[in-house]
XYZ file of C-alpha atoms in Angstrom:
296
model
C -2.768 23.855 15.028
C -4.137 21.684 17.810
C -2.142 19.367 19.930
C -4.482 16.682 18.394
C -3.599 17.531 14.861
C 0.058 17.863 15.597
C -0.076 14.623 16.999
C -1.994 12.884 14.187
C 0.213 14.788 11.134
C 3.461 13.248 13.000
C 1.708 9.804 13.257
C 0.475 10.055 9.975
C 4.000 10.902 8.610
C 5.620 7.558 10.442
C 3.344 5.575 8.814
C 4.532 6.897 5.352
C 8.117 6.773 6.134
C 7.570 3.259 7.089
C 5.707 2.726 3.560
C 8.423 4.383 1.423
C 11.054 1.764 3.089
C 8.819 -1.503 1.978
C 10.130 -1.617 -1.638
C 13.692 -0.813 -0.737
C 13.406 -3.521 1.478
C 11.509 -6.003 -0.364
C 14.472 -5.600 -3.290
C 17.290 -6.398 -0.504
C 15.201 -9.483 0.897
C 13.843 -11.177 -2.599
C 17.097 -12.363 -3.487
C 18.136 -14.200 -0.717
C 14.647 -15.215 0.527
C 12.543 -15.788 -2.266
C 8.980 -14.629 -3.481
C 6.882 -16.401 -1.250
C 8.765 -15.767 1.957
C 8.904 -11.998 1.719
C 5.470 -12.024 0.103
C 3.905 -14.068 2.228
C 6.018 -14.912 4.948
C 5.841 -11.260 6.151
C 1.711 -11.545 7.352
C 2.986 -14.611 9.258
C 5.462 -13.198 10.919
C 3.049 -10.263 11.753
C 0.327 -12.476 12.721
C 2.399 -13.443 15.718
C 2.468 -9.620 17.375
C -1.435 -9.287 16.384
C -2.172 -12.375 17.746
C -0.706 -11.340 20.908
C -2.254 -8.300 20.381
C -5.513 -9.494 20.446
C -5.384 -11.762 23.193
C -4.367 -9.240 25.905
C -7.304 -6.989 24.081
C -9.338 -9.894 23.690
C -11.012 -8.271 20.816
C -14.215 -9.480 19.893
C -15.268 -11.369 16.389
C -16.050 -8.776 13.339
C -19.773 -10.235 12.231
C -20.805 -11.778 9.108
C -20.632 -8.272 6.804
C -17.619 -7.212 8.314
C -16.217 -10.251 7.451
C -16.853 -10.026 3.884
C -15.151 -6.773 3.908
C -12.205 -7.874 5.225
C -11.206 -11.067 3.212
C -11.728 -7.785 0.019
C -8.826 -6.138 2.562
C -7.069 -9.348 3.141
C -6.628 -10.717 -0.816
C -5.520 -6.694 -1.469
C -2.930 -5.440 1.583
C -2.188 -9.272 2.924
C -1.779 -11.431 0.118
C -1.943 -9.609 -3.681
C -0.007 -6.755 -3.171
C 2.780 -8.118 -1.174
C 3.431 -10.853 -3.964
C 2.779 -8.328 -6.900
C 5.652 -5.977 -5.668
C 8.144 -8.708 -4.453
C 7.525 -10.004 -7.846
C 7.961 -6.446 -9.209
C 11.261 -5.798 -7.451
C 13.003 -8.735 -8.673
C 13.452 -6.777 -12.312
C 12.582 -3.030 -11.317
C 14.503 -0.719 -9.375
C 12.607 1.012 -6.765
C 12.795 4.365 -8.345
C 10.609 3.046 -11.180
C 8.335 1.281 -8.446
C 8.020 4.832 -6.971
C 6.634 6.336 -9.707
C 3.874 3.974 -10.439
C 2.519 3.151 -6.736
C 2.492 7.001 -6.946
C -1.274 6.542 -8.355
C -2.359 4.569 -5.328
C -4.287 7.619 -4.084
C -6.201 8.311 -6.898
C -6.862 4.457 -7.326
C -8.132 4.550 -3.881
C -10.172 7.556 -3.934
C -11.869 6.366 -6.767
C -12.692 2.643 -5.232
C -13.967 5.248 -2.121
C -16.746 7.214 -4.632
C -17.716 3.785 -5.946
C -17.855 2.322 -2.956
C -19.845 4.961 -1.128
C -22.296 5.693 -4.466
C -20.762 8.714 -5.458
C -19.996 9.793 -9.745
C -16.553 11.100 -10.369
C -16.504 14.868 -12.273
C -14.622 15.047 -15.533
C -11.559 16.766 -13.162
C -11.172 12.959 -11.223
C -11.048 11.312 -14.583
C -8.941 13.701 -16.856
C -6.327 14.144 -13.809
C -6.557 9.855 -13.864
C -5.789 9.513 -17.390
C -3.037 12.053 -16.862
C -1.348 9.913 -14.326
C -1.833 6.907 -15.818
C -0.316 7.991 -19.184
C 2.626 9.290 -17.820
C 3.519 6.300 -15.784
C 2.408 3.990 -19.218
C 4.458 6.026 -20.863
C 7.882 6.459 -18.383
C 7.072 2.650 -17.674
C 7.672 2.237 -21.861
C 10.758 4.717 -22.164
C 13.031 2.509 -18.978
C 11.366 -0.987 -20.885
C 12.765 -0.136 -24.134
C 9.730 0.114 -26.221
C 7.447 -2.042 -23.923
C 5.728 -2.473 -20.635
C 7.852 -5.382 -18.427
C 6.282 -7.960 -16.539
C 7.224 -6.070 -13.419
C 4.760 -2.846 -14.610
C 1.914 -4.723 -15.281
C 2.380 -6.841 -11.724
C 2.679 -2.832 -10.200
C -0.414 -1.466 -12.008
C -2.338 -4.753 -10.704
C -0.991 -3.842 -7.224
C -1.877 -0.319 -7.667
C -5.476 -1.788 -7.975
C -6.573 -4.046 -5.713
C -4.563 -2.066 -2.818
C -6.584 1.248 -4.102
C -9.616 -1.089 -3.500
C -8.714 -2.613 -0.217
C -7.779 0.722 1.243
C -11.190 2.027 0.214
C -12.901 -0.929 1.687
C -10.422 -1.173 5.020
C -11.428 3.142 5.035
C -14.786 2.414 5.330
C -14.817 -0.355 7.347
C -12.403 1.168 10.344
C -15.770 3.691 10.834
C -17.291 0.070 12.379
C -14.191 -1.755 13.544
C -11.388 0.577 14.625
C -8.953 2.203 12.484
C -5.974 -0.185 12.916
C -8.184 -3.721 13.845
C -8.977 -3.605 10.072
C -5.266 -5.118 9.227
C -5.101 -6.654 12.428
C -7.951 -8.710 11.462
C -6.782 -9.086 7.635
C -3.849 -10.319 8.451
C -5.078 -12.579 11.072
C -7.119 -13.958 8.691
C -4.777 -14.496 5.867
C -1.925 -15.784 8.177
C -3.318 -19.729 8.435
C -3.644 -20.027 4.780
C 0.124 -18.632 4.151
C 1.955 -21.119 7.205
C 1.699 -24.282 4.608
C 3.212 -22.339 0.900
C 5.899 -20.553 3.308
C 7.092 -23.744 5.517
C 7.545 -25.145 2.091
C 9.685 -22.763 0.752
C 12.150 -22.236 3.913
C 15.550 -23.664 2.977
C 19.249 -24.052 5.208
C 20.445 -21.882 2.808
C 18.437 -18.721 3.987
C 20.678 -19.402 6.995
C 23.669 -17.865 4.742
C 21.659 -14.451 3.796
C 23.540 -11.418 4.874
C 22.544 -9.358 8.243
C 20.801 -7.068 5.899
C 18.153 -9.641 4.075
C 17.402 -9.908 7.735
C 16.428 -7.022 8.896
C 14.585 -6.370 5.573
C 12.640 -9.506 6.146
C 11.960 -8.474 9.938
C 10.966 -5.508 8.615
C 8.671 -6.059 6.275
C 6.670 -7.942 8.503
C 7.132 -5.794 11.691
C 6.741 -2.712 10.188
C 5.479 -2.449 6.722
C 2.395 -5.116 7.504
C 1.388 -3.967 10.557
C 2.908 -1.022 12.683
C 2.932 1.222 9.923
C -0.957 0.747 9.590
C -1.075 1.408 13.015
C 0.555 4.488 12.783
C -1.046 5.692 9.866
C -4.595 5.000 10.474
C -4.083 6.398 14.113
C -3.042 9.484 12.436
C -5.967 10.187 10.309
C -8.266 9.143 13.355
C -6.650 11.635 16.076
C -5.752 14.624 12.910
C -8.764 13.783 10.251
C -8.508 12.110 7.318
C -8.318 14.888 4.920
C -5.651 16.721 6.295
C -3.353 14.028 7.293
C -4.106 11.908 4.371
C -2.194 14.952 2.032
C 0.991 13.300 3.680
C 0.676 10.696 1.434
C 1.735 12.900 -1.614
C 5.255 12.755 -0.128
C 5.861 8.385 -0.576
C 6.918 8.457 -4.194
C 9.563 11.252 -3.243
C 10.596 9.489 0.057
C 11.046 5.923 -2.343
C 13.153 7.357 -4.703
C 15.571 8.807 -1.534
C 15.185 5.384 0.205
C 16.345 3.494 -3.073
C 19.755 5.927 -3.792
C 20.086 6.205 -0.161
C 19.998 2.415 0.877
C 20.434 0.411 -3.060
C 22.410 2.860 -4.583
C 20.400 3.600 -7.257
C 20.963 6.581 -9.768
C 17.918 8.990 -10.166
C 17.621 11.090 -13.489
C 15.881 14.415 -13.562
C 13.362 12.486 -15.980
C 12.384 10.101 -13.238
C 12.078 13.532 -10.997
C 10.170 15.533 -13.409
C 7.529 12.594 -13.998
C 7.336 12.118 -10.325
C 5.957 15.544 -9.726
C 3.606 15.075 -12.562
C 2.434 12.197 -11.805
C 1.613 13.172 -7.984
C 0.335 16.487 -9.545
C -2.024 14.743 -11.265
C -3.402 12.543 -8.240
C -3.518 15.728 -6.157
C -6.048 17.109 -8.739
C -7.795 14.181 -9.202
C -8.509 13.076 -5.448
C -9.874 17.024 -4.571
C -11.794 16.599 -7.107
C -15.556 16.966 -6.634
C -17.672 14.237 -7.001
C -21.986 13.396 -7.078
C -23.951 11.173 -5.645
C -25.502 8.870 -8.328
C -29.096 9.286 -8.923
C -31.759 7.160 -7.872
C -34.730 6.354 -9.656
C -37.766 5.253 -7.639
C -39.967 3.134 -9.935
């Protein structure tokens, strides 16, 4: 193994770490913060560092087309998916938040073969209904009988991040790997300062060190060094070999949530862990064709 691949599997496995820590922390900070601050109020605090950032860089303006394909990055990694899960985490515990954002791979490699004109084989989709029925269905067995409002909001995060990942993945081949979230967030930011600077209260004064440091770190680490880290990775190691890493999050969430909330973790949330990444494993090295085109 080359230096560079070393290098870029270590990167590559910081950025997950980083990732498996955002639900734990988004359950500490929720309670004591509130929805919109730790959904939105962690893209303005990260604004600040990329703005910074960018001015010592003094990065140049994405054109017109790039644009468009980052406000599709911006409403999935900046703005839907942080509120989604904060709104998740209120009700779930992260173990069960684990097992569903499990499918983000699949979800993104599938926005990736749509995106870039390619047909998914019958492996892709059988391996995707696998997945998804044994998350519907562990989802079902913890809800009593139904799906909560905090699955649904989990599934819909699953989604649009799948597609804003496939869109940011595409468009770091023109922009840079990490100035894809730089420039998401940047742009998201100024539309989040007004909903936030309403919601700040003196009583977030009283919130323990640790709502804190979850808060810090949500918008630190989890909105923008971790992207860092994790696109840098697949840029110096490859995508395909360093993206693999990503099989570990749902395992490293479930450790994070007994290790940091206490949580309990049954051999049934285990056993439909490994099913359920077994399944996206399958599904996203699965082949896949380029659609045909017809010339009239």
């Amino acid at each position: 193994m080359t230096n560079s691949i070393k290098r870029g599997m270590i990167l590559g496995f910081i950025g997950i770490v980083c990732f498996s820590l955002t639900l734990p922390a988004t359950s500490i900070a929720v309670p004591y913060f509130g929805e919109v601050i730790v959904g939105l109020g962690r893209t303005v605090i990260a604004a600040i560092i990329v703005g910074a950032i960018f001015m010592m860089k003094k990065q140049s303006l994405p054109n017109k087309s790039q644009f468009k394909s980052l406000l599709i990055v911006t409403i999935g990694a900046v703005l839907a998916f942080p509120l989604l899960t904060t709104f998740a985490m209120k009700s779930l515990p992260v173990s069960h938040g684990a097992i569903e954002l499990a499918l983000l791979p699949l979800a993104t490699a599938g926005f990736a073969m749509w995106r870039g004109g390619e047909r998914p084989s019958k492996r892709y989709w059988i391996a995707s209904i696998i997945g998804a029925i044994t998350v519907i269905i562990y989802a079902i067995y913890v809800g009593f009988g139904q799906l909560q409002k905090g699955d649904l909001a989990l599934i819909a995060a699953v989604i649009v991040l799948g597609l804003s990942y496939a869109e940011g993945g595409k468009l770091s081949k023109e922009l840079g790997s990490w100035q894809v979230i730089a420039w998401a967030i940047l742009i998201g930011a100024p539309f989040f300062i007004i909903p936030v600077g309403l919601s700040i209260s003196g009583s977030m004064l009283q919130a323990p060190v640790e709502a804190w440091i979850s808060l810090l770190y949500l918008g630190i680490v989890s909105q923008f060094l971790a992207y860092v880290a994790w696109y840098g990775g697949m840029a110096v190691g490859g995508i395909a070999r360093v993206g693999q890493i990503q099989y570990l999050q749902p395992f490293l969430m479930i450790g994070f949530s007994v290790l940091f909330l206490g949580e309990s973790i049954s051999w049934l949330t285990i056993s439909l862990a490994i099913i359920v990444v077994g399944s996206v494993i399958v599904g996203k090295n699965a082949p896949v064709m380029k659609k045909e085109i017809h010339l009239e």
